[in-house]
Amino acid sequence: EEAPAPGVGKHLRRKIGEAAVRLAQTANYEGAGTIEFLLDPKGKFYFLEANARVQVEHPVTEMLTGVDIVHEQIRAAAGEQLSYEQGAVWFNGHAIECRILAVDSANEFAPSPGRITEWVPPIGPGVRVDTGVTTGSVVPEYYDPMIAKVICWGKDRPSAIARMEAALHMMRVDGIRTIIPFHLRILGNRFFRDGQVDTTFLPRRMA
């Protein structure tokens, strides 16, 4: 995941945001949530779904805006006012998130359960890692295979991509296989780097 979305200009982003707010207001919705849209090649967008929860990809918004969404969700649930007015929320730079899954991307993304014998997460400016595992943790064959999220911020999209590449090369996960090599392939793909990404990207550009 990344933000801002490549190929979506300020005017279109504003229209999508306004549509999301209208939907939430119409439903009298309060609290953190996500409203998703699909965008066609002509710039028209269509409602896809609404999720009444904080989603996996929320850190890209946090890195981009400096707003702690989970903290604000708790304040809202407690009946308190948010810490920010909308006008005080600004985009700064670009953020990318890679979900680190315990799967073998060289074997049709087959699950790779087992014990993590070494865990070395990336560190550095603009790098964030959300995880619940460490050296010695056991990844079961059940449930979601996600073991971590790596989020990188840069002053612009190219620098965010470069920082993510460096972070994933720095990261070490032994004992199981992960999706990291596949993420690195995507990050190095020229179409991805040019922002030419849509729902057909993987079969068309990565097959």
PDB file of C-alpha atoms in Angstrom:
ATOM      1  CA  GLU A   1       0.000   0.000   0.000  1.00  0.00           C
ATOM      2  CA  GLU A   2       1.078   3.588  -0.519  1.00  0.00           C
ATOM      3  CA  ALA A   3      -0.100   7.145  -0.052  1.00  0.00           C
ATOM      4  CA  PRO A   4      -0.726   9.400  -1.800  1.00  0.00           C
ATOM      5  CA  ALA A   5      -1.967   7.080  -4.541  1.00  0.00           C
ATOM      6  CA  PRO A   6       0.082   7.504  -7.740  1.00  0.00           C
ATOM      7  CA  GLY A   7      -1.952   8.825 -10.639  1.00  0.00           C
ATOM      8  CA  VAL A   8      -4.500  10.565  -8.414  1.00  0.00           C
ATOM      9  CA  GLY A   9      -4.124  14.337  -8.518  1.00  0.00           C
ATOM     10  CA  LYS A  10      -5.191  16.826  -5.868  1.00  0.00           C
ATOM     11  CA  HIS A  11      -8.534  17.655  -7.519  1.00  0.00           C
ATOM     12  CA  LEU A  12      -9.567  14.011  -7.899  1.00  0.00           C
ATOM     13  CA  ARG A  13      -8.328  13.191  -4.397  1.00  0.00           C
ATOM     14  CA  ARG A  14     -10.477  16.003  -3.017  1.00  0.00           C
ATOM     15  CA  LYS A  15     -13.565  14.694  -4.852  1.00  0.00           C
ATOM     16  CA  ILE A  16     -12.993  11.166  -3.557  1.00  0.00           C
ATOM     17  CA  GLY A  17     -12.492  12.495  -0.035  1.00  0.00           C
ATOM     18  CA  GLU A  18     -15.678  14.543  -0.205  1.00  0.00           C
ATOM     19  CA  ALA A  19     -17.634  11.486  -1.381  1.00  0.00           C
ATOM     20  CA  ALA A  20     -16.262   9.448   1.521  1.00  0.00           C
ATOM     21  CA  VAL A  21     -17.226  12.140   4.035  1.00  0.00           C
ATOM     22  CA  ARG A  22     -20.758  12.403   2.597  1.00  0.00           C
ATOM     23  CA  LEU A  23     -21.198   8.649   2.928  1.00  0.00           C
ATOM     24  CA  ALA A  24     -20.026   8.670   6.552  1.00  0.00           C
ATOM     25  CA  GLN A  25     -22.253  11.639   7.391  1.00  0.00           C
ATOM     26  CA  THR A  26     -25.280  10.026   5.745  1.00  0.00           C
ATOM     27  CA  ALA A  27     -24.743   6.887   7.827  1.00  0.00           C
ATOM     28  CA  ASN A  28     -24.157   8.977  11.000  1.00  0.00           C
ATOM     29  CA  TYR A  29     -20.893   7.105  11.374  1.00  0.00           C
ATOM     30  CA  GLU A  30     -18.507   8.031  14.187  1.00  0.00           C
ATOM     31  CA  GLY A  31     -15.026   6.670  14.765  1.00  0.00           C
ATOM     32  CA  ALA A  32     -12.165   5.493  12.607  1.00  0.00           C
ATOM     33  CA  GLY A  33     -13.050   3.738   9.385  1.00  0.00           C
ATOM     34  CA  THR A  34     -12.088   3.259   5.766  1.00  0.00           C
ATOM     35  CA  ILE A  35     -14.121   3.830   2.624  1.00  0.00           C
ATOM     36  CA  GLU A  36     -12.772   2.256  -0.553  1.00  0.00           C
ATOM     37  CA  PHE A  37     -13.315   3.210  -4.173  1.00  0.00           C
ATOM     38  CA  LEU A  38     -12.278   1.817  -7.547  1.00  0.00           C
ATOM     39  CA  LEU A  39     -10.904   4.252 -10.125  1.00  0.00           C
ATOM     40  CA  ASP A  40     -11.274   3.650 -13.861  1.00  0.00           C
ATOM     41  CA  PRO A  41      -8.847   4.830 -16.586  1.00  0.00           C
ATOM     42  CA  LYS A  42     -11.092   7.819 -17.342  1.00  0.00           C
ATOM     43  CA  GLY A  43     -10.843   9.189 -13.822  1.00  0.00           C
ATOM     44  CA  LYS A  44     -14.303   8.086 -12.686  1.00  0.00           C
ATOM     45  CA  PHE A  45     -14.490   6.437  -9.294  1.00  0.00           C
ATOM     46  CA  TYR A  46     -16.972   3.970  -7.855  1.00  0.00           C
ATOM     47  CA  PHE A  47     -17.827   3.004  -4.288  1.00  0.00           C
ATOM     48  CA  LEU A  48     -16.467  -0.425  -3.356  1.00  0.00           C
ATOM     49  CA  GLU A  49     -16.921  -0.918   0.391  1.00  0.00           C
ATOM     50  CA  ALA A  50     -16.824   0.688   3.825  1.00  0.00           C
ATOM     51  CA  ASN A  51     -14.956  -0.850   6.753  1.00  0.00           C
ATOM     52  CA  ALA A  52     -15.863   0.207  10.275  1.00  0.00           C
ATOM     53  CA  ARG A  53     -12.400  -0.417  11.668  1.00  0.00           C
ATOM     54  CA  VAL A  54      -8.759   0.563  11.483  1.00  0.00           C
ATOM     55  CA  GLN A  55      -7.301  -1.373   8.575  1.00  0.00           C
ATOM     56  CA  VAL A  56      -3.909  -2.975   8.057  1.00  0.00           C
ATOM     57  CA  GLU A  57      -2.717  -0.146   5.830  1.00  0.00           C
ATOM     58  CA  HIS A  58      -3.463   2.697   8.251  1.00  0.00           C
ATOM     59  CA  PRO A  59       0.249   3.349   9.001  1.00  0.00           C
ATOM     60  CA  VAL A  60       0.792   4.897   5.566  1.00  0.00           C
ATOM     61  CA  THR A  61      -1.735   7.582   6.486  1.00  0.00           C
ATOM     62  CA  GLU A  62      -0.093   8.029   9.879  1.00  0.00           C
ATOM     63  CA  MET A  63       3.359   8.408   8.308  1.00  0.00           C
ATOM     64  CA  LEU A  64       1.998  10.859   5.749  1.00  0.00           C
ATOM     65  CA  THR A  65       0.031  13.069   8.136  1.00  0.00           C
ATOM     66  CA  GLY A  66       1.615  12.553  11.556  1.00  0.00           C
ATOM     67  CA  VAL A  67      -1.821  11.678  12.969  1.00  0.00           C
ATOM     68  CA  ASP A  68      -1.984   8.688  15.344  1.00  0.00           C
ATOM     69  CA  ILE A  69      -5.196   7.142  14.031  1.00  0.00           C
ATOM     70  CA  VAL A  70      -5.461   4.514  16.774  1.00  0.00           C
ATOM     71  CA  HIS A  71      -5.102   7.200  19.460  1.00  0.00           C
ATOM     72  CA  GLU A  72      -7.813   9.291  17.811  1.00  0.00           C
ATOM     73  CA  GLN A  73     -10.077   6.252  17.517  1.00  0.00           C
ATOM     74  CA  ILE A  74      -9.807   5.683  21.268  1.00  0.00           C
ATOM     75  CA  ARG A  75     -10.586   9.356  21.946  1.00  0.00           C
ATOM     76  CA  ALA A  76     -13.656   9.180  19.714  1.00  0.00           C
ATOM     77  CA  ALA A  77     -14.864   5.978  21.387  1.00  0.00           C
ATOM     78  CA  ALA A  78     -14.496   7.688  24.778  1.00  0.00           C
ATOM     79  CA  GLY A  79     -16.702  10.547  23.601  1.00  0.00           C
ATOM     80  CA  GLU A  80     -13.835  13.021  23.438  1.00  0.00           C
ATOM     81  CA  GLN A  81     -13.136  15.467  20.641  1.00  0.00           C
ATOM     82  CA  LEU A  82     -10.439  14.704  18.109  1.00  0.00           C
ATOM     83  CA  SER A  83      -7.047  16.303  18.616  1.00  0.00           C
ATOM     84  CA  TYR A  84      -7.100  17.800  15.112  1.00  0.00           C
ATOM     85  CA  GLU A  85      -9.362  19.913  12.955  1.00  0.00           C
ATOM     86  CA  GLN A  86      -9.455  18.738   9.332  1.00  0.00           C
ATOM     87  CA  GLY A  87      -7.698  21.899   8.198  1.00  0.00           C
ATOM     88  CA  ALA A  88      -4.721  21.058  10.407  1.00  0.00           C
ATOM     89  CA  VAL A  89      -4.085  17.729   8.665  1.00  0.00           C
ATOM     90  CA  TRP A  90      -1.536  17.992   5.860  1.00  0.00           C
ATOM     91  CA  PHE A  91       0.160  15.517   3.567  1.00  0.00           C
ATOM     92  CA  ASN A  92       3.926  15.468   3.918  1.00  0.00           C
ATOM     93  CA  GLY A  93       5.980  13.352   1.531  1.00  0.00           C
ATOM     94  CA  HIS A  94       5.137   9.793   0.513  1.00  0.00           C
ATOM     95  CA  ALA A  95       4.694   6.531   2.430  1.00  0.00           C
ATOM     96  CA  ILE A  96       4.779   2.878   1.367  1.00  0.00           C
ATOM     97  CA  GLU A  97       3.848  -0.212   3.361  1.00  0.00           C
ATOM     98  CA  CYS A  98       4.868  -3.803   2.665  1.00  0.00           C
ATOM     99  CA  ARG A  99       3.084  -6.606   4.474  1.00  0.00           C
ATOM    100  CA  ILE A 100       5.596  -9.270   5.468  1.00  0.00           C
ATOM    101  CA  LEU A 101       3.879 -12.626   5.010  1.00  0.00           C
ATOM    102  CA  ALA A 102       5.158 -16.072   5.938  1.00  0.00           C
ATOM    103  CA  VAL A 103       4.686 -17.469   2.435  1.00  0.00           C
ATOM    104  CA  ASP A 104       6.994 -18.826  -0.260  1.00  0.00           C
ATOM    105  CA  SER A 105       6.622 -16.484  -3.221  1.00  0.00           C
ATOM    106  CA  ALA A 106       8.717 -18.864  -5.356  1.00  0.00           C
ATOM    107  CA  ASN A 107       6.229 -21.679  -4.723  1.00  0.00           C
ATOM    108  CA  GLU A 108       2.866 -20.133  -5.576  1.00  0.00           C
ATOM    109  CA  PHE A 109       2.813 -18.301  -2.231  1.00  0.00           C
ATOM    110  CA  ALA A 110       2.473 -21.525  -0.274  1.00  0.00           C
ATOM    111  CA  PRO A 111       2.310 -21.041   3.519  1.00  0.00           C
ATOM    112  CA  SER A 112       5.638 -21.271   5.335  1.00  0.00           C
ATOM    113  CA  PRO A 113       4.922 -22.036   8.993  1.00  0.00           C
ATOM    114  CA  GLY A 114       7.695 -22.762  11.456  1.00  0.00           C
ATOM    115  CA  ARG A 115       9.980 -21.248  14.054  1.00  0.00           C
ATOM    116  CA  ILE A 116      11.777 -17.977  13.336  1.00  0.00           C
ATOM    117  CA  THR A 117      15.418 -18.738  14.114  1.00  0.00           C
ATOM    118  CA  GLU A 118      16.629 -15.194  13.534  1.00  0.00           C
ATOM    119  CA  TRP A 119      14.680 -11.936  13.373  1.00  0.00           C
ATOM    120  CA  VAL A 120      16.438  -8.707  12.430  1.00  0.00           C
ATOM    121  CA  PRO A 121      13.987  -5.905  11.572  1.00  0.00           C
ATOM    122  CA  PRO A 122      15.157  -2.872   9.608  1.00  0.00           C
ATOM    123  CA  ILE A 123      15.890   0.369  11.427  1.00  0.00           C
ATOM    124  CA  GLY A 124      16.655   3.918  10.405  1.00  0.00           C
ATOM    125  CA  PRO A 125      15.086   7.319   9.766  1.00  0.00           C
ATOM    126  CA  GLY A 126      11.694   7.091   8.101  1.00  0.00           C
ATOM    127  CA  VAL A 127      11.399   3.351   8.773  1.00  0.00           C
ATOM    128  CA  ARG A 128       8.676   1.849  10.957  1.00  0.00           C
ATOM    129  CA  VAL A 129       8.059  -1.819  11.729  1.00  0.00           C
ATOM    130  CA  ASP A 130       4.808  -3.058  13.276  1.00  0.00           C
ATOM    131  CA  THR A 131       5.107  -6.673  14.414  1.00  0.00           C
ATOM    132  CA  GLY A 132       4.387  -9.166  17.151  1.00  0.00           C
ATOM    133  CA  VAL A 133       7.166 -11.661  16.454  1.00  0.00           C
ATOM    134  CA  THR A 134      10.849 -11.979  17.290  1.00  0.00           C
ATOM    135  CA  THR A 135      13.587 -14.605  17.269  1.00  0.00           C
ATOM    136  CA  GLY A 136      12.085 -17.850  18.554  1.00  0.00           C
ATOM    137  CA  SER A 137       8.498 -17.012  17.630  1.00  0.00           C
ATOM    138  CA  VAL A 138       6.503 -19.798  16.006  1.00  0.00           C
ATOM    139  CA  VAL A 139       4.413 -19.009  12.939  1.00  0.00           C
ATOM    140  CA  PRO A 140       1.462 -21.461  12.939  1.00  0.00           C
ATOM    141  CA  GLU A 141      -0.104 -22.963   9.846  1.00  0.00           C
ATOM    142  CA  TYR A 142      -3.434 -21.439  10.812  1.00  0.00           C
ATOM    143  CA  TYR A 143      -4.779 -17.901  10.502  1.00  0.00           C
ATOM    144  CA  ASP A 144      -3.326 -14.961   8.600  1.00  0.00           C
ATOM    145  CA  PRO A 145       0.324 -15.414   7.510  1.00  0.00           C
ATOM    146  CA  MET A 146       1.230 -11.758   8.138  1.00  0.00           C
ATOM    147  CA  ILE A 147       4.060 -11.471  10.658  1.00  0.00           C
ATOM    148  CA  ALA A 148       4.964  -7.793  10.259  1.00  0.00           C
ATOM    149  CA  LYS A 149       4.421  -4.564   8.384  1.00  0.00           C
ATOM    150  CA  VAL A 150       7.311  -2.431   7.154  1.00  0.00           C
ATOM    151  CA  ILE A 151       6.406   1.191   6.485  1.00  0.00           C
ATOM    152  CA  CYS A 152       8.799   3.677   4.923  1.00  0.00           C
ATOM    153  CA  TRP A 153       8.479   7.425   4.469  1.00  0.00           C
ATOM    154  CA  GLY A 154      10.293   9.616   1.969  1.00  0.00           C
ATOM    155  CA  LYS A 155      10.124  13.216   0.817  1.00  0.00           C
ATOM    156  CA  ASP A 156       8.687  11.917  -2.468  1.00  0.00           C
ATOM    157  CA  ARG A 157       7.721   8.601  -4.069  1.00  0.00           C
ATOM    158  CA  PRO A 158      11.182   7.722  -5.472  1.00  0.00           C
ATOM    159  CA  SER A 159      12.842   8.289  -2.104  1.00  0.00           C
ATOM    160  CA  ALA A 160      10.151   6.239  -0.331  1.00  0.00           C
ATOM    161  CA  ILE A 161      10.732   3.383  -2.785  1.00  0.00           C
ATOM    162  CA  ALA A 162      14.502   3.596  -2.293  1.00  0.00           C
ATOM    163  CA  ARG A 163      14.102   3.575   1.490  1.00  0.00           C
ATOM    164  CA  MET A 164      11.799   0.558   1.339  1.00  0.00           C
ATOM    165  CA  GLU A 165      14.251  -1.324  -0.869  1.00  0.00           C
ATOM    166  CA  ALA A 166      17.046  -0.610   1.604  1.00  0.00           C
ATOM    167  CA  ALA A 167      14.850  -1.636   4.550  1.00  0.00           C
ATOM    168  CA  LEU A 168      13.843  -4.954   2.998  1.00  0.00           C
ATOM    169  CA  HIS A 169      17.445  -5.752   2.088  1.00  0.00           C
ATOM    170  CA  MET A 170      18.385  -5.010   5.717  1.00  0.00           C
ATOM    171  CA  MET A 171      15.621  -7.199   7.126  1.00  0.00           C
ATOM    172  CA  ARG A 172      16.506 -10.781   8.025  1.00  0.00           C
ATOM    173  CA  VAL A 173      14.009 -13.532   8.732  1.00  0.00           C
ATOM    174  CA  ASP A 174      15.497 -17.035   9.034  1.00  0.00           C
ATOM    175  CA  GLY A 175      13.744 -20.334   9.695  1.00  0.00           C
ATOM    176  CA  ILE A 176      10.786 -19.621   7.427  1.00  0.00           C
ATOM    177  CA  ARG A 177      10.295 -18.200   3.961  1.00  0.00           C
ATOM    178  CA  THR A 178       8.723 -14.787   3.446  1.00  0.00           C
ATOM    179  CA  ILE A 179       7.297 -12.639   0.701  1.00  0.00           C
ATOM    180  CA  ILE A 180      10.208 -10.174   0.902  1.00  0.00           C
ATOM    181  CA  PRO A 181      11.823 -11.275  -2.418  1.00  0.00           C
ATOM    182  CA  PHE A 182       8.523 -10.665  -4.216  1.00  0.00           C
ATOM    183  CA  HIS A 183       8.196  -7.196  -2.696  1.00  0.00           C
ATOM    184  CA  LEU A 184      11.698  -6.389  -3.936  1.00  0.00           C
ATOM    185  CA  ARG A 185      10.760  -7.539  -7.443  1.00  0.00           C
ATOM    186  CA  ILE A 186       7.764  -5.206  -7.431  1.00  0.00           C
ATOM    187  CA  LEU A 187       9.780  -2.283  -6.090  1.00  0.00           C
ATOM    188  CA  GLY A 188      12.325  -2.774  -8.871  1.00  0.00           C
ATOM    189  CA  ASN A 189       9.727  -3.063 -11.634  1.00  0.00           C
ATOM    190  CA  ARG A 190       9.920  -0.085 -14.007  1.00  0.00           C
ATOM    191  CA  PHE A 191       6.149   0.131 -14.415  1.00  0.00           C
ATOM    192  CA  PHE A 192       5.684   0.252 -10.647  1.00  0.00           C
ATOM    193  CA  ARG A 193       8.409   2.871 -10.322  1.00  0.00           C
ATOM    194  CA  ASP A 194       6.626   4.948 -12.968  1.00  0.00           C
ATOM    195  CA  GLY A 195       3.357   4.685 -11.030  1.00  0.00           C
ATOM    196  CA  GLN A 196       1.670   2.600 -13.731  1.00  0.00           C
ATOM    197  CA  VAL A 197      -0.191   0.327 -11.345  1.00  0.00           C
ATOM    198  CA  ASP A 198      -3.745  -0.962 -11.584  1.00  0.00           C
ATOM    199  CA  THR A 199      -5.684  -4.128 -10.750  1.00  0.00           C
ATOM    200  CA  THR A 200      -4.054  -5.925 -13.701  1.00  0.00           C
ATOM    201  CA  PHE A 201      -0.491  -5.064 -12.685  1.00  0.00           C
ATOM    202  CA  LEU A 202       0.606  -8.478 -11.402  1.00  0.00           C
ATOM    203  CA  PRO A 203      -0.599 -10.631 -14.338  1.00  0.00           C
ATOM    204  CA  ARG A 204       0.480  -8.056 -16.944  1.00  0.00           C
ATOM    205  CA  ARG A 205       3.771  -6.790 -15.544  1.00  0.00           C
ATOM    206  CA  MET A 206       5.000  -9.459 -13.131  1.00  0.00           C
ATOM    207  CA  ALA A 207       4.053 -12.746 -14.826  1.00  0.00           C
TER     208      ALA A 207
END
